[in-house]
Tab-separated table of C-alpha atoms in Angstrom:
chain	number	residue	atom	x	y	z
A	1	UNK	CA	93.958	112.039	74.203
A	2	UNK	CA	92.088	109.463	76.300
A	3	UNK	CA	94.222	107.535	77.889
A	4	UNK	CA	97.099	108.049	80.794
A	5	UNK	CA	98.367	104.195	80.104
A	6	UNK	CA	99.999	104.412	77.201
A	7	UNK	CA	103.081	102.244	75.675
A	8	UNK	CA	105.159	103.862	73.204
A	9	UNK	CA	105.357	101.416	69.970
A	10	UNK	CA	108.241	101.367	67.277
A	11	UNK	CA	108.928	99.053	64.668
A	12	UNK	CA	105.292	97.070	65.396
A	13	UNK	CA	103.714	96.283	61.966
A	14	UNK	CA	99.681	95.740	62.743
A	15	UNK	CA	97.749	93.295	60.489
A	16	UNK	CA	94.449	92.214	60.073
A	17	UNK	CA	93.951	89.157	61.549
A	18	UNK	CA	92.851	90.230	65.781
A	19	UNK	CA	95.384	87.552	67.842
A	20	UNK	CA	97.119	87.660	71.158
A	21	UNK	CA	100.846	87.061	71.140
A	22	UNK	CA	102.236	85.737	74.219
A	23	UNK	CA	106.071	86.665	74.605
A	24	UNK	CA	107.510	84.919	78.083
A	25	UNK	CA	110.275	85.451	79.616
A	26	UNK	CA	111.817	83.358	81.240
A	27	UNK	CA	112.570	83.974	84.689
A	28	UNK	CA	112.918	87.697	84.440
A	29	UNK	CA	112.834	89.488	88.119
A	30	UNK	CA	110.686	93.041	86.921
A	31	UNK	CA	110.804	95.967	89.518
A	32	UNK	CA	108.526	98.811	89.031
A	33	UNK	CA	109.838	101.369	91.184
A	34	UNK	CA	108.746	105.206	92.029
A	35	UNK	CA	110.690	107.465	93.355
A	36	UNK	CA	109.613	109.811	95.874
A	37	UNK	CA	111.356	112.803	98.105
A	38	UNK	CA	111.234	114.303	101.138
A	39	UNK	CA	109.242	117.871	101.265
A	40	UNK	CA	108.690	120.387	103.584
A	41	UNK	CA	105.275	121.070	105.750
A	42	UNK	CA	105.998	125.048	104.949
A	43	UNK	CA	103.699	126.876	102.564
A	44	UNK	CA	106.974	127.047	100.117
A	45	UNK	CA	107.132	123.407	98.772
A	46	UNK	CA	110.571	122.362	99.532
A	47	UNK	CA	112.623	118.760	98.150
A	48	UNK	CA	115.436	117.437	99.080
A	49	UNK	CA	117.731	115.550	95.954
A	50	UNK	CA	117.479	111.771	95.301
A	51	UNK	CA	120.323	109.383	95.857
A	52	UNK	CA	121.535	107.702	92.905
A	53	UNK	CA	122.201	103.816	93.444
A	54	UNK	CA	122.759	101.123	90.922
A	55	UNK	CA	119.287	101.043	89.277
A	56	UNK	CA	117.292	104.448	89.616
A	57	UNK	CA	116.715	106.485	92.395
A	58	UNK	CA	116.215	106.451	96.508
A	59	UNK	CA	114.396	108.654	97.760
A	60	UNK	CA	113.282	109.477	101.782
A	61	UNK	CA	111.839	107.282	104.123
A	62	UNK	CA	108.390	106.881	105.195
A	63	UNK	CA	107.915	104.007	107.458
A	64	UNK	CA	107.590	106.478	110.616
A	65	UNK	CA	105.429	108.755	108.930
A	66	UNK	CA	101.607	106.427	109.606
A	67	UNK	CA	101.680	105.075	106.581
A	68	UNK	CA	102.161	101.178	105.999
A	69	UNK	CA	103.340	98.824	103.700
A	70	UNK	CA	104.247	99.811	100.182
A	71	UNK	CA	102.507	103.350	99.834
A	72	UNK	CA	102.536	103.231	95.706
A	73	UNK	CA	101.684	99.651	95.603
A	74	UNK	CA	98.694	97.309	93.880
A	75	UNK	CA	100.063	95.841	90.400
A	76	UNK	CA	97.353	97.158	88.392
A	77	UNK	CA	97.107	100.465	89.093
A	78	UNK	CA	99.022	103.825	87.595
A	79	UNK	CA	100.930	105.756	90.010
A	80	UNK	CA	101.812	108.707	87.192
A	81	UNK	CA	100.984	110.559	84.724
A	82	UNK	CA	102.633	112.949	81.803
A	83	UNK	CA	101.126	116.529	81.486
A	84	UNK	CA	102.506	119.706	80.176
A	85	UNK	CA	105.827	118.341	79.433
A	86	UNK	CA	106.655	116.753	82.897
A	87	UNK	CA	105.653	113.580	85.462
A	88	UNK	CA	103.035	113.802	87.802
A	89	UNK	CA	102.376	111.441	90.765
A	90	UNK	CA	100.267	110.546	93.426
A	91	UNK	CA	102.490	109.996	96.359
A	92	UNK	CA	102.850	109.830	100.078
A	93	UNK	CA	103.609	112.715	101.548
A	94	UNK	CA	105.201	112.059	104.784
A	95	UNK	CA	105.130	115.893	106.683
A	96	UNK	CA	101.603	116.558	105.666
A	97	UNK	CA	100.502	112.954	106.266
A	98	UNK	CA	98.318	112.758	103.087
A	99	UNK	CA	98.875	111.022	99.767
A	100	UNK	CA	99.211	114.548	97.657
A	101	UNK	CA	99.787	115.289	94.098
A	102	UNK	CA	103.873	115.461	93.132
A	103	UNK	CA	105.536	116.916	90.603
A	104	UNK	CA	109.089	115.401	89.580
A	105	UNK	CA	111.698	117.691	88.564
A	106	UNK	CA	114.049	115.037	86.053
A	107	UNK	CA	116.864	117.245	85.925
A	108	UNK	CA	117.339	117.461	89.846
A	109	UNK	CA	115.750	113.733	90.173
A	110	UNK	CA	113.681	115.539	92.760
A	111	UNK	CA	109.475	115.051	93.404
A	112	UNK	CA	108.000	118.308	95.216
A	113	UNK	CA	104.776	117.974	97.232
A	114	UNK	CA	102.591	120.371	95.456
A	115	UNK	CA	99.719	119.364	96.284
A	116	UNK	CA	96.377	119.605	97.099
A	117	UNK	CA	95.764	116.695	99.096
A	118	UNK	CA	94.444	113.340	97.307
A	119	UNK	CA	93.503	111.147	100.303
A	120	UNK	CA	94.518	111.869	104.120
A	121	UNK	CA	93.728	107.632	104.801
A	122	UNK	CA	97.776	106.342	105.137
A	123	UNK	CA	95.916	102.755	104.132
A	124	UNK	CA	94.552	103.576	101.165
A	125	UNK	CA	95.972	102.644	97.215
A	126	UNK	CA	95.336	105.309	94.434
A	127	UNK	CA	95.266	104.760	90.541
A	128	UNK	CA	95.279	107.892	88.161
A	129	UNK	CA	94.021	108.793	84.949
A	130	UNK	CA	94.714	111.750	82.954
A	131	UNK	CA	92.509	112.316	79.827
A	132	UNK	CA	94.484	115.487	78.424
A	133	UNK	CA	91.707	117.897	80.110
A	134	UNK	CA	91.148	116.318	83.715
A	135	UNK	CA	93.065	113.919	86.081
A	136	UNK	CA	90.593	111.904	87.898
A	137	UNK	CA	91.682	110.005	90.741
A	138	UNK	CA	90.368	106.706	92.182
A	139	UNK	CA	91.442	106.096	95.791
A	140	UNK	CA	90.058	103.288	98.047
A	141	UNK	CA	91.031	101.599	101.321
A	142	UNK	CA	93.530	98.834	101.828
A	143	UNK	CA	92.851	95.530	103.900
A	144	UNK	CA	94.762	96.688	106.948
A	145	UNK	CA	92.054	99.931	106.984
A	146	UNK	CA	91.290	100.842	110.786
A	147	UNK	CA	87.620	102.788	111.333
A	148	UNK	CA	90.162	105.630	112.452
A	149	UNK	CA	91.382	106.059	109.510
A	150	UNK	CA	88.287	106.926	108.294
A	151	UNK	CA	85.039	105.912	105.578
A	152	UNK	CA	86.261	102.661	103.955
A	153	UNK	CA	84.713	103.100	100.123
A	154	UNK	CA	86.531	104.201	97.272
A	155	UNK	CA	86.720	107.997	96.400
A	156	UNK	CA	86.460	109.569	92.992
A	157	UNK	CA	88.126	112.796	92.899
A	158	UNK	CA	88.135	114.881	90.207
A	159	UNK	CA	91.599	117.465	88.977
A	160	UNK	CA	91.444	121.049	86.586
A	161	UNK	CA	94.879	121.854	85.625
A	162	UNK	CA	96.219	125.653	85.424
A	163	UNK	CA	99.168	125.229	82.711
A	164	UNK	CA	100.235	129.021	83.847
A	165	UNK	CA	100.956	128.143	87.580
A	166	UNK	CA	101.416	124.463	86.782
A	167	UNK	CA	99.040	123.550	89.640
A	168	UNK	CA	95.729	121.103	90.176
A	169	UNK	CA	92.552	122.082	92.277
A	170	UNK	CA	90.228	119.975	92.779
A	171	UNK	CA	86.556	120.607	91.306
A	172	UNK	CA	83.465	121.200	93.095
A	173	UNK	CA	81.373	118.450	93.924
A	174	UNK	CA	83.806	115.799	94.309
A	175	UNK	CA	85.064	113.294	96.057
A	176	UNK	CA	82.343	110.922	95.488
A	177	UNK	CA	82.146	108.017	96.776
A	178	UNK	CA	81.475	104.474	95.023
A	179	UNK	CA	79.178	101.935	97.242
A	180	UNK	CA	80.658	98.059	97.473
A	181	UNK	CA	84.258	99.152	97.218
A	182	UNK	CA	84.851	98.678	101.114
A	183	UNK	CA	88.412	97.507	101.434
A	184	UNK	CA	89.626	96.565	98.175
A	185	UNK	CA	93.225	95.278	96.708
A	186	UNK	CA	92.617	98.756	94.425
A	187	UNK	CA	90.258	99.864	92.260
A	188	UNK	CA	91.235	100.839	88.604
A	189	UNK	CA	89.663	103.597	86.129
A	190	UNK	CA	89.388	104.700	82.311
A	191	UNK	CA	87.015	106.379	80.257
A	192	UNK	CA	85.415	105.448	76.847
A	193	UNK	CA	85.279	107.634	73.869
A	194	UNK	CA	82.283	108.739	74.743
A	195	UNK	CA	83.571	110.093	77.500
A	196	UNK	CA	82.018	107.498	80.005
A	197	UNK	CA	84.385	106.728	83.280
A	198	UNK	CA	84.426	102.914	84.151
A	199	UNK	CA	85.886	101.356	87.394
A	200	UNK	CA	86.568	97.451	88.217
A	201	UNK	CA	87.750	96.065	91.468
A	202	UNK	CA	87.438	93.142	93.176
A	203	UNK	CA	84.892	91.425	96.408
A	204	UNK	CA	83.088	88.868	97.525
A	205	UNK	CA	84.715	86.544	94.807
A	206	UNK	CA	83.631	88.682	92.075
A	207	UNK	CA	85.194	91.071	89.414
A	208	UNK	CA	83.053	94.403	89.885
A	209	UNK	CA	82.550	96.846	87.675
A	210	UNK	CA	80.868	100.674	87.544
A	211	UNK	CA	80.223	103.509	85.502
A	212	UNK	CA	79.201	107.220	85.545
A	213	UNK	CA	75.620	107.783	84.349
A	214	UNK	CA	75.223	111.283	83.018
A	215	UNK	CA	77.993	113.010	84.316
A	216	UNK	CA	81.647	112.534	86.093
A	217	UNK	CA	79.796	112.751	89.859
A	218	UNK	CA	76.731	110.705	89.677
A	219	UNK	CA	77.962	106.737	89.122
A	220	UNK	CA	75.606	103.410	88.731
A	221	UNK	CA	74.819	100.641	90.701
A	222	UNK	CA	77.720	98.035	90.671
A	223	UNK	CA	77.526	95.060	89.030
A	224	UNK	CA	79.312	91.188	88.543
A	225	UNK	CA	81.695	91.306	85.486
A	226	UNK	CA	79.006	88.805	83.286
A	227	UNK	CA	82.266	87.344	81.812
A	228	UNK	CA	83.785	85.703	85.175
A	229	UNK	CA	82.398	82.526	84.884
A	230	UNK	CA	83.968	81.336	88.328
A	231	UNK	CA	84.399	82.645	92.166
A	232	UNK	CA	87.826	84.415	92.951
A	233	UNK	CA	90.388	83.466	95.334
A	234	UNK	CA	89.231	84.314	98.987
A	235	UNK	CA	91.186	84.642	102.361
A	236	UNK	CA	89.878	82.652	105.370
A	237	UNK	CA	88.887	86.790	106.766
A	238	UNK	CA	86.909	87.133	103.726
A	239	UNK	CA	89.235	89.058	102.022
A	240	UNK	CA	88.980	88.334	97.657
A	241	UNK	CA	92.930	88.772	96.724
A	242	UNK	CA	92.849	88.241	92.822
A	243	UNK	CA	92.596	91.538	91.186
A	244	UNK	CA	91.611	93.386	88.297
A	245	UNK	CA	92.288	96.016	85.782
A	246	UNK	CA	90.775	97.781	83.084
A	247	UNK	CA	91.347	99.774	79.583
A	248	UNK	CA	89.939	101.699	77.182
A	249	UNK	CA	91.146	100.896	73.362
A	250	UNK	CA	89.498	101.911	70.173
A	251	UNK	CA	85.669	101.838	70.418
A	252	UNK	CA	85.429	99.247	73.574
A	253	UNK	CA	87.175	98.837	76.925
A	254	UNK	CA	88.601	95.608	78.205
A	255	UNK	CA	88.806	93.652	81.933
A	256	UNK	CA	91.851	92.014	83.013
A	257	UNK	CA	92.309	89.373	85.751
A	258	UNK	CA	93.360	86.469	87.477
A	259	UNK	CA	91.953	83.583	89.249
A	260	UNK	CA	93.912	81.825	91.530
A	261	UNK	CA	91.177	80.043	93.398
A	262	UNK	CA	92.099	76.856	94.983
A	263	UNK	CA	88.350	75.303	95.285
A	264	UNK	CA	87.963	75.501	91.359
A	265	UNK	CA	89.798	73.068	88.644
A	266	UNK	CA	93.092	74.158	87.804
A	267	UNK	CA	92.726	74.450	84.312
A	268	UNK	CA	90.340	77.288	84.938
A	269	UNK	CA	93.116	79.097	87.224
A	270	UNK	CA	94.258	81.407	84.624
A	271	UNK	CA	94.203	84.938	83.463
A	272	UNK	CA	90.939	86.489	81.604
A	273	UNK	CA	90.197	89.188	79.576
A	274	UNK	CA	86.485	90.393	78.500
A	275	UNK	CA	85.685	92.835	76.255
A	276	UNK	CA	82.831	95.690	76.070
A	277	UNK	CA	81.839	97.337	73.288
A	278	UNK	CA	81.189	101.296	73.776
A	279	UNK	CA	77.997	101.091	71.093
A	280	UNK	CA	76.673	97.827	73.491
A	281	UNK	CA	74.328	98.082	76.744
A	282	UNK	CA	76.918	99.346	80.045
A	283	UNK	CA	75.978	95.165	80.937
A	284	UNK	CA	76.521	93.930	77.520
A	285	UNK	CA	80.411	91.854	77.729
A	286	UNK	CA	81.767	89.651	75.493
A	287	UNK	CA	82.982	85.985	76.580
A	288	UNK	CA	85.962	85.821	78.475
A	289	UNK	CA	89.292	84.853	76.942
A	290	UNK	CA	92.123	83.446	77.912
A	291	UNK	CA	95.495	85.295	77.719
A	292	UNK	CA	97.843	83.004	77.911
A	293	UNK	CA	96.396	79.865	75.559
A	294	UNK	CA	99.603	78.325	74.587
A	295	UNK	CA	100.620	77.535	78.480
A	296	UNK	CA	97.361	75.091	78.644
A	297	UNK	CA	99.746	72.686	76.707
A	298	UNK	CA	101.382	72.371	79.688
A	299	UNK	CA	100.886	69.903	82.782
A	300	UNK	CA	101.026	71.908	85.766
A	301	UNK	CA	100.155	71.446	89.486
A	302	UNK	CA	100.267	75.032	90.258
A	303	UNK	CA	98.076	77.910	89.011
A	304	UNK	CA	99.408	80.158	85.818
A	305	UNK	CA	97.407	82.954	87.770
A	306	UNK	CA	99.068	85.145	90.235
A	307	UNK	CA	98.018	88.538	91.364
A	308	UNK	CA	99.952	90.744	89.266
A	309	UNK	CA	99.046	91.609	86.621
A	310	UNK	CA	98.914	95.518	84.392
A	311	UNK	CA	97.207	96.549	81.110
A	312	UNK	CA	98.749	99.252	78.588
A	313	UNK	CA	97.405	100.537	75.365
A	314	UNK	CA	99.009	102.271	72.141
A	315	UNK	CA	97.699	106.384	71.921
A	316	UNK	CA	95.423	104.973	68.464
A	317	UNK	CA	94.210	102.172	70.642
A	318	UNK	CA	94.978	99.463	68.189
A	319	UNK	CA	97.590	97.587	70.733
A	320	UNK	CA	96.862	95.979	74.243
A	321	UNK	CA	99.354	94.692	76.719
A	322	UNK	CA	99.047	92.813	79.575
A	323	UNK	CA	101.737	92.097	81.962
A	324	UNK	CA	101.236	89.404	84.210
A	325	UNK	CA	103.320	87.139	86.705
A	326	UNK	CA	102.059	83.301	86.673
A	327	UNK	CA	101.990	81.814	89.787
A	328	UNK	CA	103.966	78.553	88.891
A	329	UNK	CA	108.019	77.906	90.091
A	330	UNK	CA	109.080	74.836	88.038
A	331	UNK	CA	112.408	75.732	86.696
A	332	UNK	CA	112.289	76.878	83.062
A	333	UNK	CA	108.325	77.884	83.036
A	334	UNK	CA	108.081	81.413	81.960
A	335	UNK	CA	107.808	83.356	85.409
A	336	UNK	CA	106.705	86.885	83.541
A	337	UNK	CA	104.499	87.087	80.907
A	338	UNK	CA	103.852	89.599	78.255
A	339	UNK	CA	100.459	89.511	75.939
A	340	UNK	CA	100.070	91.776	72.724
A	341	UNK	CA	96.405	92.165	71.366
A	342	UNK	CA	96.964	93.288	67.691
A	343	UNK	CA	93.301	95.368	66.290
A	344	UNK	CA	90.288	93.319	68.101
A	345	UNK	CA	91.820	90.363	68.856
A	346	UNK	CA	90.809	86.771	70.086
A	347	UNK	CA	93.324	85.006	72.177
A	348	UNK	CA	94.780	82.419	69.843
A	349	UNK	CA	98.536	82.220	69.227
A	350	UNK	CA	101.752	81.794	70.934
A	351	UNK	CA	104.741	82.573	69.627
């Protein structure tokens, strides 16, 4: 097993014609939330239990603890993972002040800091991928970074798992760090079947991408998404705040992402999707299509891109879906958005 994003799938018949399916709905309010708990700084990982409220779990709080914001936030990147029959997380930890690996006990509704530490920078946004032998870990700095805090490029860290004490050390020669990911909205990972990691995140206007070239540590030079066709929104500061995402499906991986750029014609502010094909040159990427055709029927003065947006896959690869919020408020326009790639799909249909 490749993949960490997977979507569970019942009751989907596949056929042979590749389309995206658009399914809105209309005005839906989604919350993604993670719980967390409160652990101890002793050697003997401690956890206090979760509260129970209407919808899930509360857990401790963390605003005094030097980290800001939303610790677990950034739309398109994965938070968990399932391994040896239990949840796994990278999470704040506010005693040790480090974003740690977690375990989370369902029966108790309880996550204990077990560690070892995953990034001691309180502004910085992890995603995690779990291929069924290693968990690698992609961890780069916020906007609000401070040079205290530390180096501001992304980190790729690198997991072995002991199934006996149910613990994670991390291997020998990593972090590494990946050049042109200072200060990021968050970069995202997966890995190809042939065992290639890929990265994409966004700068300068531009969807970035990178891969590993011969081995887990040593990692290419960066390079434009081919497929982007136009600049990405920008903050006065500099600051690109569209973002991206990426998946591996099948024999190919696939980009995500949104443009919400002001300066460029609003029929081009949309969501995209590119495809690469694993037999293809690492630059080689298919035009870009659009995910979400059958709202260019209608006349909008506001952009169907936002920045949220989240891929998923099937565990054979053969399903794709994107979860996106569109960035327009008239009353009755679908506010969430759902697209299903069936097999290698072309985004066509609307239903």
């Amino acid at each position: 097993r490749r993949h960490t994003r997977y979507i569970s799938v019942t009751g989907v018949q596949t056929c042979a014609l590749p389309i995206w399916i658009e399914i809105t709905i209309m005005r839906v309010v989604v919350a993604l939330m993670a719980s967390v708990t409160l652990v101890s700084t002793t050697a003997q990982a401690q956890t206090t239990v979760s509260t129970p409220i209407d919808v899930g779990y509360r857990d401790y709080f963390f605003q005094t603890s030097g980290v800001t914001g939303a610790p677990t936030e950034e739309k398109p990147q994965s938070k968990l993972w399932y391994n040896n029959d239990g949840w796994w997380g990278v999470l704040w930890d506010p005693n040790l002040l480090a974003f740690r690996i977690h375990r989370l006990d369902l029966t108790t509704q309880t996550w204990t800091s077990v560690g070892p530490n995953v990034d001691e920078r309180p502004r910085s946004g992890a995603d995690a991928l779990w291929d069924g032998a290693k968990l690698y870990i992609a961890s780069s700095a916020k906007r609000n970074h401070r040079p205290q805090d530390g180096n501001d490029l992304a980190r790729i860290s690198r997991f072995s798992y002991d199934s006996v004490s149910r613990s994670y050390s991390l291997d020998v020669g990593f972090p590494v760090l990946l050049n042109g990911t200072e200060k990021t909205r968050g970069i995202v990972l997966t890995k190809d079947l042939s065992g290639q990691l890929w990265a994409t995140w966004t700068a300068d206007a531009k969807v970035m991408v990178n891969r590993t070239v011969g081995n887990d540590a040593i990692w290419g030079q960066p390079f434009v998404l081919p497929a982007q066709v136009n600049d990405l929104k920008v903050e006065p500061d500099d600051f690109t705040v569209d973002v991206a995402s990426i998946i591996a499906f099948g024999d190919r991986i696939g980009i995500l992402w949104g443009n919400q750029n002001p300066n460029i014609d609003q029929d081009e502010q949309r969501y995209y999707f590119s495809v690469h094909l694993d037999s293809e040159a690492d630059t080689v990427w298919q035009a870009r299509e659009d995910v979400l055709p059958g709202l260019s029927a209608f006349d909008l003065d506001e952009s169907i891109s936002d920045d949220h947006l989240n891929l998923a896959c099937s565990p054979d690869g053969s399903i794709v879906l994107a979860a996106v919020k569109t960035g327009v408020n008239d009353a009755g326009f679908p506010f969430v958005a759902v697209a299903k790639q069936i097999g290698r799909a072309s985004c066509r249909e609307r239903v």
